[in-house]
Amino acid sequence: MALELPEAAEKSHFGKADFRVRNRIFMSLSENDRAVIKLDTGQQEMTTAAEPLVFKPVPGGWGRKGWTSIILDACDEQTFRSALRMSWRNVAPPALRKIFDASQA
């Protein structure tokens, strides 16, 4: 799903797969049962309150910056796809977001 997003590329970070847009990470697969995405703090508060069994802030400083774990076994495809797009949008350049939004309309 991550590679379906515009200009997404798979790379590696600390030995774990990650997904980037223009070399900015929007998701990593830190463990088999967990993905980590980049949200802003408001998005993190919203997702963790709405789906506390699915979304959890990453412990420590990274979590305070919006990095959020998704527990994959607890997450349905629609929720995952929505969170993934939100994370991609948070790091993608404005011009690329505009192109993507136009293609979805």
PDB file of N, CA and C in Angstrom:
ATOM      1  N   MET A   1       0.823  -1.199   0.000  1.00  0.00           N
ATOM      2  CA  MET A   1       0.000   0.000   0.000  1.00  0.00           C
ATOM      3  C   MET A   1       0.866   1.261   0.000  1.00  0.00           C
ATOM      4  N   ALA A   2       1.950   1.240   0.758  1.00  0.00           N
ATOM      5  CA  ALA A   2       2.805   2.430   0.842  1.00  0.00           C
ATOM      6  C   ALA A   2       3.370   2.786  -0.525  1.00  0.00           C
ATOM      7  N   LEU A   3       3.754   1.784  -1.288  1.00  0.00           N
ATOM      8  CA  LEU A   3       4.371   2.040  -2.588  1.00  0.00           C
ATOM      9  C   LEU A   3       3.371   2.504  -3.642  1.00  0.00           C
ATOM     10  N   GLU A   4       2.079   2.443  -3.344  1.00  0.00           N
ATOM     11  CA  GLU A   4       1.051   2.961  -4.245  1.00  0.00           C
ATOM     12  C   GLU A   4       0.993   4.487  -4.207  1.00  0.00           C
ATOM     13  N   LEU A   5       1.536   5.089  -3.173  1.00  0.00           N
ATOM     14  CA  LEU A   5       1.497   6.546  -3.019  1.00  0.00           C
ATOM     15  C   LEU A   5       2.545   7.200  -3.911  1.00  0.00           C
ATOM     16  N   PRO A   6       2.275   8.399  -4.414  1.00  0.00           N
ATOM     17  CA  PRO A   6       3.186   9.066  -5.351  1.00  0.00           C
ATOM     18  C   PRO A   6       4.606   9.215  -4.795  1.00  0.00           C
ATOM     19  N   GLU A   7       5.555   8.834  -5.623  1.00  0.00           N
ATOM     20  CA  GLU A   7       6.983   8.956  -5.343  1.00  0.00           C
ATOM     21  C   GLU A   7       7.438   8.218  -4.093  1.00  0.00           C
ATOM     22  N   ALA A   8       6.644   7.272  -3.611  1.00  0.00           N
ATOM     23  CA  ALA A   8       7.050   6.482  -2.449  1.00  0.00           C
ATOM     24  C   ALA A   8       8.152   5.510  -2.857  1.00  0.00           C
ATOM     25  N   ALA A   9       9.108   5.348  -1.955  1.00  0.00           N
ATOM     26  CA  ALA A   9      10.222   4.432  -2.196  1.00  0.00           C
ATOM     27  C   ALA A   9      10.504   3.667  -0.912  1.00  0.00           C
ATOM     28  N   GLU A  10      10.882   2.411  -1.064  1.00  0.00           N
ATOM     29  CA  GLU A  10      11.251   1.595   0.088  1.00  0.00           C
ATOM     30  C   GLU A  10      12.762   1.650   0.271  1.00  0.00           C
ATOM     31  N   LYS A  11      13.170   1.896   1.497  1.00  0.00           N
ATOM     32  CA  LYS A  11      14.589   1.904   1.863  1.00  0.00           C
ATOM     33  C   LYS A  11      14.729   1.192   3.196  1.00  0.00           C
ATOM     34  N   SER A  12      15.838   1.408   3.867  1.00  0.00           N
ATOM     35  CA  SER A  12      16.085   0.766   5.148  1.00  0.00           C
ATOM     36  C   SER A  12      16.636   1.780   6.133  1.00  0.00           C
ATOM     37  N   HIS A  13      16.216   1.651   7.372  1.00  0.00           N
ATOM     38  CA  HIS A  13      16.628   2.565   8.441  1.00  0.00           C
ATOM     39  C   HIS A  13      16.882   1.724   9.681  1.00  0.00           C
ATOM     40  N   PHE A  14      18.103   1.712  10.182  1.00  0.00           N
ATOM     41  CA  PHE A  14      18.480   0.884  11.329  1.00  0.00           C
ATOM     42  C   PHE A  14      18.103  -0.583  11.120  1.00  0.00           C
ATOM     43  N   GLY A  15      18.268  -1.064   9.898  1.00  0.00           N
ATOM     44  CA  GLY A  15      18.008  -2.464   9.585  1.00  0.00           C
ATOM     45  C   GLY A  15      16.538  -2.819   9.424  1.00  0.00           C
ATOM     46  N   LYS A  16      15.669  -1.850   9.423  1.00  0.00           N
ATOM     47  CA  LYS A  16      14.224  -2.080   9.271  1.00  0.00           C
ATOM     48  C   LYS A  16      13.751  -1.398   7.997  1.00  0.00           C
ATOM     49  N   ALA A  17      12.774  -2.003   7.345  1.00  0.00           N
ATOM     50  CA  ALA A  17      12.211  -1.401   6.131  1.00  0.00           C
ATOM     51  C   ALA A  17      11.510  -0.102   6.470  1.00  0.00           C
ATOM     52  N   ASP A  18      11.702   0.891   5.616  1.00  0.00           N
ATOM     53  CA  ASP A  18      10.944   2.130   5.762  1.00  0.00           C
ATOM     54  C   ASP A  18      10.479   2.600   4.398  1.00  0.00           C
ATOM     55  N   PHE A  19       9.541   3.532   4.425  1.00  0.00           N
ATOM     56  CA  PHE A  19       8.957   4.059   3.197  1.00  0.00           C
ATOM     57  C   PHE A  19       9.065   5.565   3.249  1.00  0.00           C
ATOM     58  N   ARG A  20       9.510   6.141   2.124  1.00  0.00           N
ATOM     59  CA  ARG A  20       9.832   7.557   2.076  1.00  0.00           C
ATOM     60  C   ARG A  20       9.205   8.205   0.856  1.00  0.00           C
ATOM     61  N   VAL A  21       9.021   9.503   0.971  1.00  0.00           N
ATOM     62  CA  VAL A  21       8.668  10.332  -0.174  1.00  0.00           C
ATOM     63  C   VAL A  21       9.718  11.440  -0.206  1.00  0.00           C
ATOM     64  N   ARG A  22      10.422  11.522  -1.320  1.00  0.00           N
ATOM     65  CA  ARG A  22      11.532  12.475  -1.471  1.00  0.00           C
ATOM     66  C   ARG A  22      12.478  12.422  -0.273  1.00  0.00           C
ATOM     67  N   ASN A  23      12.800  11.201   0.097  1.00  0.00           N
ATOM     68  CA  ASN A  23      13.766  10.854   1.146  1.00  0.00           C
ATOM     69  C   ASN A  23      13.332  11.226   2.566  1.00  0.00           C
ATOM     70  N   ARG A  24      12.047  11.494   2.749  1.00  0.00           N
ATOM     71  CA  ARG A  24      11.503  11.749   4.093  1.00  0.00           C
ATOM     72  C   ARG A  24      10.638  10.568   4.498  1.00  0.00           C
ATOM     73  N   ILE A  25      10.942   9.979   5.638  1.00  0.00           N
ATOM     74  CA  ILE A  25      10.248   8.772   6.096  1.00  0.00           C
ATOM     75  C   ILE A  25       8.826   9.104   6.531  1.00  0.00           C
ATOM     76  N   PHE A  26       7.866   8.312   6.009  1.00  0.00           N
ATOM     77  CA  PHE A  26       6.487   8.456   6.478  1.00  0.00           C
ATOM     78  C   PHE A  26       5.992   7.186   7.164  1.00  0.00           C
ATOM     79  N   MET A  27       6.687   6.043   6.968  1.00  0.00           N
ATOM     80  CA  MET A  27       6.317   4.811   7.660  1.00  0.00           C
ATOM     81  C   MET A  27       7.523   3.899   7.743  1.00  0.00           C
ATOM     82  N   SER A  28       7.603   3.169   8.839  1.00  0.00           N
ATOM     83  CA  SER A  28       8.604   2.118   8.950  1.00  0.00           C
ATOM     84  C   SER A  28       7.928   0.866   9.497  1.00  0.00           C
ATOM     85  N   LEU A  29       8.527  -0.253   9.181  1.00  0.00           N
ATOM     86  CA  LEU A  29       8.047  -1.529   9.706  1.00  0.00           C
ATOM     87  C   LEU A  29       9.065  -1.979  10.739  1.00  0.00           C
ATOM     88  N   SER A  30       8.811  -1.624  11.986  1.00  0.00           N
ATOM     89  CA  SER A  30       9.795  -1.867  13.027  1.00  0.00           C
ATOM     90  C   SER A  30       9.783  -3.302  13.534  1.00  0.00           C
ATOM     91  N   GLU A  31       8.639  -3.926  13.497  1.00  0.00           N
ATOM     92  CA  GLU A  31       8.492  -5.317  13.931  1.00  0.00           C
ATOM     93  C   GLU A  31       7.433  -5.971  13.056  1.00  0.00           C
ATOM     94  N   ASN A  32       7.326  -7.291  13.139  1.00  0.00           N
ATOM     95  CA  ASN A  32       6.360  -8.008  12.300  1.00  0.00           C
ATOM     96  C   ASN A  32       4.923  -7.595  12.566  1.00  0.00           C
ATOM     97  N   ASP A  33       4.624  -7.214  13.793  1.00  0.00           N
ATOM     98  CA  ASP A  33       3.236  -6.927  14.159  1.00  0.00           C
ATOM     99  C   ASP A  33       2.949  -5.436  14.292  1.00  0.00           C
ATOM    100  N   ARG A  34       3.923  -4.594  13.866  1.00  0.00           N
ATOM    101  CA  ARG A  34       3.759  -3.164  14.130  1.00  0.00           C
ATOM    102  C   ARG A  34       4.377  -2.340  13.009  1.00  0.00           C
ATOM    103  N   ALA A  35       3.660  -1.288  12.629  1.00  0.00           N
ATOM    104  CA  ALA A  35       4.194  -0.275  11.723  1.00  0.00           C
ATOM    105  C   ALA A  35       4.265   1.026  12.524  1.00  0.00           C
ATOM    106  N   VAL A  36       5.135   1.926  12.107  1.00  0.00           N
ATOM    107  CA  VAL A  36       5.252   3.227  12.762  1.00  0.00           C
ATOM    108  C   VAL A  36       5.060   4.291  11.699  1.00  0.00           C
ATOM    109  N   ILE A  37       4.171   5.258  11.972  1.00  0.00           N
ATOM    110  CA  ILE A  37       3.867   6.320  11.014  1.00  0.00           C
ATOM    111  C   ILE A  37       4.120   7.692  11.639  1.00  0.00           C
ATOM    112  N   LYS A  38       4.281   8.692  10.774  1.00  0.00           N
ATOM    113  CA  LYS A  38       4.533  10.071  11.202  1.00  0.00           C
ATOM    114  C   LYS A  38       3.222  10.855  11.172  1.00  0.00           C
ATOM    115  N   LEU A  39       2.730  11.191  12.345  1.00  0.00           N
ATOM    116  CA  LEU A  39       1.536  12.026  12.473  1.00  0.00           C
ATOM    117  C   LEU A  39       1.934  13.323  13.154  1.00  0.00           C
ATOM    118  N   ASP A  40       1.078  14.337  13.049  1.00  0.00           N
ATOM    119  CA  ASP A  40       1.309  15.501  13.900  1.00  0.00           C
ATOM    120  C   ASP A  40       0.645  15.187  15.245  1.00  0.00           C
ATOM    121  N   THR A  41       0.905  16.009  16.253  1.00  0.00           N
ATOM    122  CA  THR A  41       0.414  15.672  17.587  1.00  0.00           C
ATOM    123  C   THR A  41      -1.111  15.648  17.676  1.00  0.00           C
ATOM    124  N   GLY A  42      -1.780  16.511  16.930  1.00  0.00           N
ATOM    125  CA  GLY A  42      -3.243  16.492  16.914  1.00  0.00           C
ATOM    126  C   GLY A  42      -3.792  15.211  16.293  1.00  0.00           C
ATOM    127  N   GLN A  43      -3.185  14.779  15.195  1.00  0.00           N
ATOM    128  CA  GLN A  43      -3.600  13.531  14.558  1.00  0.00           C
ATOM    129  C   GLN A  43      -3.338  12.344  15.482  1.00  0.00           C
ATOM    130  N   GLN A  44      -2.198  12.392  16.172  1.00  0.00           N
ATOM    131  CA  GLN A  44      -1.864  11.314  17.097  1.00  0.00           C
ATOM    132  C   GLN A  44      -2.894  11.242  18.227  1.00  0.00           C
ATOM    133  N   GLU A  45      -3.246  12.381  18.789  1.00  0.00           N
ATOM    134  CA  GLU A  45      -4.257  12.404  19.856  1.00  0.00           C
ATOM    135  C   GLU A  45      -5.589  11.864  19.361  1.00  0.00           C
ATOM    136  N   MET A  46      -5.986  12.267  18.152  1.00  0.00           N
ATOM    137  CA  MET A  46      -7.254  11.827  17.581  1.00  0.00           C
ATOM    138  C   MET A  46      -7.262  10.305  17.357  1.00  0.00           C
ATOM    139  N   THR A  47      -6.219   9.783  16.727  1.00  0.00           N
ATOM    140  CA  THR A  47      -6.209   8.356  16.390  1.00  0.00           C
ATOM    141  C   THR A  47      -6.095   7.488  17.635  1.00  0.00           C
ATOM    142  N   THR A  48      -5.257   7.894  18.602  1.00  0.00           N
ATOM    143  CA  THR A  48      -5.110   7.068  19.801  1.00  0.00           C
ATOM    144  C   THR A  48      -6.369   7.100  20.663  1.00  0.00           C
ATOM    145  N   ALA A  49      -7.101   8.209  20.645  1.00  0.00           N
ATOM    146  CA  ALA A  49      -8.360   8.274  21.394  1.00  0.00           C
ATOM    147  C   ALA A  49      -9.453   7.466  20.705  1.00  0.00           C
ATOM    148  N   ALA A  50      -9.503   7.526  19.380  1.00  0.00           N
ATOM    149  CA  ALA A  50     -10.558   6.836  18.628  1.00  0.00           C
ATOM    150  C   ALA A  50     -10.340   5.326  18.568  1.00  0.00           C
ATOM    151  N   GLU A  51      -9.085   4.904  18.455  1.00  0.00           N
ATOM    152  CA  GLU A  51      -8.760   3.481  18.285  1.00  0.00           C
ATOM    153  C   GLU A  51      -7.579   3.114  19.185  1.00  0.00           C
ATOM    154  N   PRO A  52      -7.769   3.082  20.509  1.00  0.00           N
ATOM    155  CA  PRO A  52      -6.635   2.852  21.422  1.00  0.00           C
ATOM    156  C   PRO A  52      -6.001   1.465  21.310  1.00  0.00           C
ATOM    157  N   LEU A  53      -6.707   0.504  20.757  1.00  0.00           N
ATOM    158  CA  LEU A  53      -6.117  -0.824  20.569  1.00  0.00           C
ATOM    159  C   LEU A  53      -5.287  -0.910  19.290  1.00  0.00           C
ATOM    160  N   VAL A  54      -5.442   0.075  18.415  1.00  0.00           N
ATOM    161  CA  VAL A  54      -4.749   0.096  17.125  1.00  0.00           C
ATOM    162  C   VAL A  54      -3.567   1.059  17.143  1.00  0.00           C
ATOM    163  N   PHE A  55      -3.769   2.260  17.668  1.00  0.00           N
ATOM    164  CA  PHE A  55      -2.760   3.323  17.614  1.00  0.00           C
ATOM    165  C   PHE A  55      -2.193   3.602  19.006  1.00  0.00           C
ATOM    166  N   LYS A  56      -0.858   3.687  19.072  1.00  0.00           N
ATOM    167  CA  LYS A  56      -0.179   3.992  20.332  1.00  0.00           C
ATOM    168  C   LYS A  56       1.020   4.889  20.036  1.00  0.00           C
ATOM    169  N   PRO A  57       1.211   5.964  20.807  1.00  0.00           N
ATOM    170  CA  PRO A  57       2.402   6.788  20.603  1.00  0.00           C
ATOM    171  C   PRO A  57       3.665   5.942  20.818  1.00  0.00           C
ATOM    172  N   VAL A  58       4.680   6.166  20.018  1.00  0.00           N
ATOM    173  CA  VAL A  58       5.970   5.526  20.240  1.00  0.00           C
ATOM    174  C   VAL A  58       6.497   6.054  21.571  1.00  0.00           C
ATOM    175  N   PRO A  59       7.071   5.204  22.415  1.00  0.00           N
ATOM    176  CA  PRO A  59       7.588   5.685  23.699  1.00  0.00           C
ATOM    177  C   PRO A  59       8.688   6.738  23.528  1.00  0.00           C
ATOM    178  N   GLY A  60       8.766   7.653  24.472  1.00  0.00           N
ATOM    179  CA  GLY A  60       9.844   8.629  24.521  1.00  0.00           C
ATOM    180  C   GLY A  60       9.660   9.812  23.593  1.00  0.00           C
ATOM    181  N   GLY A  61      10.786  10.410  23.243  1.00  0.00           N
ATOM    182  CA  GLY A  61      10.793  11.637  22.456  1.00  0.00           C
ATOM    183  C   GLY A  61      10.203  11.498  21.074  1.00  0.00           C
ATOM    184  N   TRP A  62      10.406  10.359  20.420  1.00  0.00           N
ATOM    185  CA  TRP A  62       9.845  10.172  19.082  1.00  0.00           C
ATOM    186  C   TRP A  62       8.326  10.238  19.127  1.00  0.00           C
ATOM    187  N   GLY A  63       7.727   9.642  20.146  1.00  0.00           N
ATOM    188  CA  GLY A  63       6.276   9.693  20.291  1.00  0.00           C
ATOM    189  C   GLY A  63       5.767  11.101  20.530  1.00  0.00           C
ATOM    190  N   ARG A  64       6.524  11.892  21.293  1.00  0.00           N
ATOM    191  CA  ARG A  64       6.119  13.284  21.529  1.00  0.00           C
ATOM    192  C   ARG A  64       6.195  14.120  20.258  1.00  0.00           C
ATOM    193  N   LYS A  65       6.929  13.632  19.252  1.00  0.00           N
ATOM    194  CA  LYS A  65       7.019  14.324  17.964  1.00  0.00           C
ATOM    195  C   LYS A  65       5.988  13.794  16.959  1.00  0.00           C
ATOM    196  N   GLY A  66       5.104  12.895  17.406  1.00  0.00           N
ATOM    197  CA  GLY A  66       4.026  12.413  16.551  1.00  0.00           C
ATOM    198  C   GLY A  66       4.201  11.009  16.005  1.00  0.00           C
ATOM    199  N   TRP A  67       5.367  10.404  16.187  1.00  0.00           N
ATOM    200  CA  TRP A  67       5.550   9.045  15.675  1.00  0.00           C
ATOM    201  C   TRP A  67       4.639   8.105  16.444  1.00  0.00           C
ATOM    202  N   THR A  68       3.867   7.330  15.694  1.00  0.00           N
ATOM    203  CA  THR A  68       2.774   6.547  16.257  1.00  0.00           C
ATOM    204  C   THR A  68       2.825   5.115  15.733  1.00  0.00           C
ATOM    205  N   SER A  69       2.718   4.152  16.651  1.00  0.00           N
ATOM    206  CA  SER A  69       2.672   2.740  16.272  1.00  0.00           C
ATOM    207  C   SER A  69       1.268   2.350  15.850  1.00  0.00           C
ATOM    208  N   ILE A  70       1.205   1.481  14.849  1.00  0.00           N
ATOM    209  CA  ILE A  70      -0.055   0.841  14.448  1.00  0.00           C
ATOM    210  C   ILE A  70       0.108  -0.640  14.742  1.00  0.00           C
ATOM    211  N   ILE A  71      -0.758  -1.185  15.565  1.00  0.00           N
ATOM    212  CA  ILE A  71      -0.744  -2.617  15.855  1.00  0.00           C
ATOM    213  C   ILE A  71      -1.492  -3.293  14.707  1.00  0.00           C
ATOM    214  N   LEU A  72      -0.743  -3.965  13.843  1.00  0.00           N
ATOM    215  CA  LEU A  72      -1.298  -4.446  12.577  1.00  0.00           C
ATOM    216  C   LEU A  72      -2.411  -5.468  12.749  1.00  0.00           C
ATOM    217  N   ASP A  73      -2.292  -6.371  13.718  1.00  0.00           N
ATOM    218  CA  ASP A  73      -3.340  -7.380  13.923  1.00  0.00           C
ATOM    219  C   ASP A  73      -4.672  -6.768  14.339  1.00  0.00           C
ATOM    220  N   ALA A  74      -4.628  -5.587  14.934  1.00  0.00           N
ATOM    221  CA  ALA A  74      -5.846  -4.933  15.415  1.00  0.00           C
ATOM    222  C   ALA A  74      -6.422  -3.937  14.411  1.00  0.00           C
ATOM    223  N   CYS A  75      -5.737  -3.740  13.281  1.00  0.00           N
ATOM    224  CA  CYS A  75      -6.096  -2.684  12.335  1.00  0.00           C
ATOM    225  C   CYS A  75      -6.718  -3.260  11.060  1.00  0.00           C
ATOM    226  N   ASP A  76      -7.872  -2.729  10.665  1.00  0.00           N
ATOM    227  CA  ASP A  76      -8.465  -3.165   9.399  1.00  0.00           C
ATOM    228  C   ASP A  76      -7.821  -2.398   8.240  1.00  0.00           C
ATOM    229  N   GLU A  77      -8.045  -2.886   7.042  1.00  0.00           N
ATOM    230  CA  GLU A  77      -7.387  -2.316   5.862  1.00  0.00           C
ATOM    231  C   GLU A  77      -7.749  -0.855   5.632  1.00  0.00           C
ATOM    232  N   GLN A  78      -9.011  -0.505   5.782  1.00  0.00           N
ATOM    233  CA  GLN A  78      -9.448   0.871   5.547  1.00  0.00           C
ATOM    234  C   GLN A  78      -8.779   1.835   6.532  1.00  0.00           C
ATOM    235  N   THR A  79      -8.716   1.455   7.794  1.00  0.00           N
ATOM    236  CA  THR A  79      -8.083   2.297   8.810  1.00  0.00           C
ATOM    237  C   THR A  79      -6.589   2.445   8.524  1.00  0.00           C
ATOM    238  N   PHE A  80      -5.942   1.337   8.160  1.00  0.00           N
ATOM    239  CA  PHE A  80      -4.518   1.383   7.846  1.00  0.00           C
ATOM    240  C   PHE A  80      -4.245   2.278   6.641  1.00  0.00           C
ATOM    241  N   ARG A  81      -5.030   2.107   5.593  1.00  0.00           N
ATOM    242  CA  ARG A  81      -4.847   2.911   4.380  1.00  0.00           C
ATOM    243  C   ARG A  81      -5.035   4.408   4.684  1.00  0.00           C
ATOM    244  N   SER A  82      -6.027   4.745   5.484  1.00  0.00           N
ATOM    245  CA  SER A  82      -6.278   6.132   5.845  1.00  0.00           C
ATOM    246  C   SER A  82      -5.109   6.705   6.658  1.00  0.00           C
ATOM    247  N   ALA A  83      -4.616   5.960   7.632  1.00  0.00           N
ATOM    248  CA  ALA A  83      -3.494   6.418   8.453  1.00  0.00           C
ATOM    249  C   ALA A  83      -2.225   6.559   7.617  1.00  0.00           C
ATOM    250  N   LEU A  84      -2.019   5.631   6.709  1.00  0.00           N
ATOM    251  CA  LEU A  84      -0.843   5.673   5.838  1.00  0.00           C
ATOM    252  C   LEU A  84      -0.867   6.918   4.951  1.00  0.00           C
ATOM    253  N   ARG A  85      -2.012   7.226   4.388  1.00  0.00           N
ATOM    254  CA  ARG A  85      -2.131   8.429   3.560  1.00  0.00           C
ATOM    255  C   ARG A  85      -1.931   9.700   4.376  1.00  0.00           C
ATOM    256  N   MET A  86      -2.459   9.705   5.591  1.00  0.00           N
ATOM    257  CA  MET A  86      -2.279  10.858   6.458  1.00  0.00           C
ATOM    258  C   MET A  86      -0.787  11.068   6.735  1.00  0.00           C
ATOM    259  N   SER A  87      -0.077  10.002   7.023  1.00  0.00           N
ATOM    260  CA  SER A  87       1.352  10.086   7.281  1.00  0.00           C
ATOM    261  C   SER A  87       2.115  10.545   6.043  1.00  0.00           C
ATOM    262  N   TRP A  88       1.780   9.993   4.883  1.00  0.00           N
ATOM    263  CA  TRP A  88       2.424  10.405   3.628  1.00  0.00           C
ATOM    264  C   TRP A  88       2.222  11.904   3.410  1.00  0.00           C
ATOM    265  N   ARG A  89       1.001  12.372   3.607  1.00  0.00           N
ATOM    266  CA  ARG A  89       0.688  13.796   3.417  1.00  0.00           C
ATOM    267  C   ARG A  89       1.502  14.677   4.366  1.00  0.00           C
ATOM    268  N   ASN A  90       1.803  14.174   5.558  1.00  0.00           N
ATOM    269  CA  ASN A  90       2.553  14.957   6.534  1.00  0.00           C
ATOM    270  C   ASN A  90       3.992  15.219   6.111  1.00  0.00           C
ATOM    271  N   VAL A  91       4.549  14.384   5.254  1.00  0.00           N
ATOM    272  CA  VAL A  91       5.945  14.578   4.860  1.00  0.00           C
ATOM    273  C   VAL A  91       6.107  14.937   3.386  1.00  0.00           C
ATOM    274  N   ALA A  92       5.080  14.718   2.567  1.00  0.00           N
ATOM    275  CA  ALA A  92       5.174  15.023   1.133  1.00  0.00           C
ATOM    276  C   ALA A  92       5.182  16.536   0.906  1.00  0.00           C
ATOM    277  N   PRO A  93       5.906  16.990  -0.101  1.00  0.00           N
ATOM    278  CA  PRO A  93       5.904  18.426  -0.423  1.00  0.00           C
ATOM    279  C   PRO A  93       4.509  18.883  -0.868  1.00  0.00           C
ATOM    280  N   PRO A  94       4.162  20.147  -0.602  1.00  0.00           N
ATOM    281  CA  PRO A  94       2.826  20.659  -0.951  1.00  0.00           C
ATOM    282  C   PRO A  94       2.439  20.448  -2.420  1.00  0.00           C
ATOM    283  N   ALA A  95       3.366  20.649  -3.338  1.00  0.00           N
ATOM    284  CA  ALA A  95       3.034  20.489  -4.763  1.00  0.00           C
ATOM    285  C   ALA A  95       2.664  19.043  -5.075  1.00  0.00           C
ATOM    286  N   LEU A  96       3.342  18.090  -4.459  1.00  0.00           N
ATOM    287  CA  LEU A  96       3.037  16.676  -4.688  1.00  0.00           C
ATOM    288  C   LEU A  96       1.699  16.307  -4.065  1.00  0.00           C
ATOM    289  N   ARG A  97       1.401  16.854  -2.899  1.00  0.00           N
ATOM    290  CA  ARG A  97       0.082  16.619  -2.272  1.00  0.00           C
ATOM    291  C   ARG A  97      -1.027  17.145  -3.166  1.00  0.00           C
ATOM    292  N   LYS A  98      -0.818  18.297  -3.763  1.00  0.00           N
ATOM    293  CA  LYS A  98      -1.826  18.905  -4.634  1.00  0.00           C
ATOM    294  C   LYS A  98      -2.084  18.018  -5.853  1.00  0.00           C
ATOM    295  N   ILE A  99      -1.048  17.500  -6.456  1.00  0.00           N
ATOM    296  CA  ILE A  99      -1.189  16.596  -7.597  1.00  0.00           C
ATOM    297  C   ILE A  99      -1.947  15.342  -7.191  1.00  0.00           C
ATOM    298  N   PHE A 100      -1.584  14.785  -6.039  1.00  0.00           N
ATOM    299  CA  PHE A 100      -2.246  13.576  -5.545  1.00  0.00           C
ATOM    300  C   PHE A 100      -3.723  13.836  -5.277  1.00  0.00           C
ATOM    301  N   ASP A 101      -4.029  14.960  -4.628  1.00  0.00           N
ATOM    302  CA  ASP A 101      -5.424  15.289  -4.322  1.00  0.00           C
ATOM    303  C   ASP A 101      -6.246  15.435  -5.615  1.00  0.00           C
ATOM    304  N   ALA A 102      -5.659  16.059  -6.636  1.00  0.00           N
ATOM    305  CA  ALA A 102      -6.351  16.232  -7.917  1.00  0.00           C
ATOM    306  C   ALA A 102      -6.614  14.874  -8.576  1.00  0.00           C
ATOM    307  N   SER A 103      -5.695  13.946  -8.425  1.00  0.00           N
ATOM    308  CA  SER A 103      -5.873  12.625  -9.045  1.00  0.00           C
ATOM    309  C   SER A 103      -6.938  11.803  -8.329  1.00  0.00           C
ATOM    310  N   GLN A 104      -7.210  12.116  -7.067  1.00  0.00           N
ATOM    311  CA  GLN A 104      -8.202  11.375  -6.280  1.00  0.00           C
ATOM    312  C   GLN A 104      -9.613  11.921  -6.457  1.00  0.00           C
ATOM    313  N   ALA A 105      -9.718  13.136  -7.006  1.00  0.00           N
ATOM    314  CA  ALA A 105     -11.037  13.787  -7.153  1.00  0.00           C
ATOM    315  C   ALA A 105     -11.835  13.203  -8.295  1.00  0.00           C
TER     316      ALA A 105
END
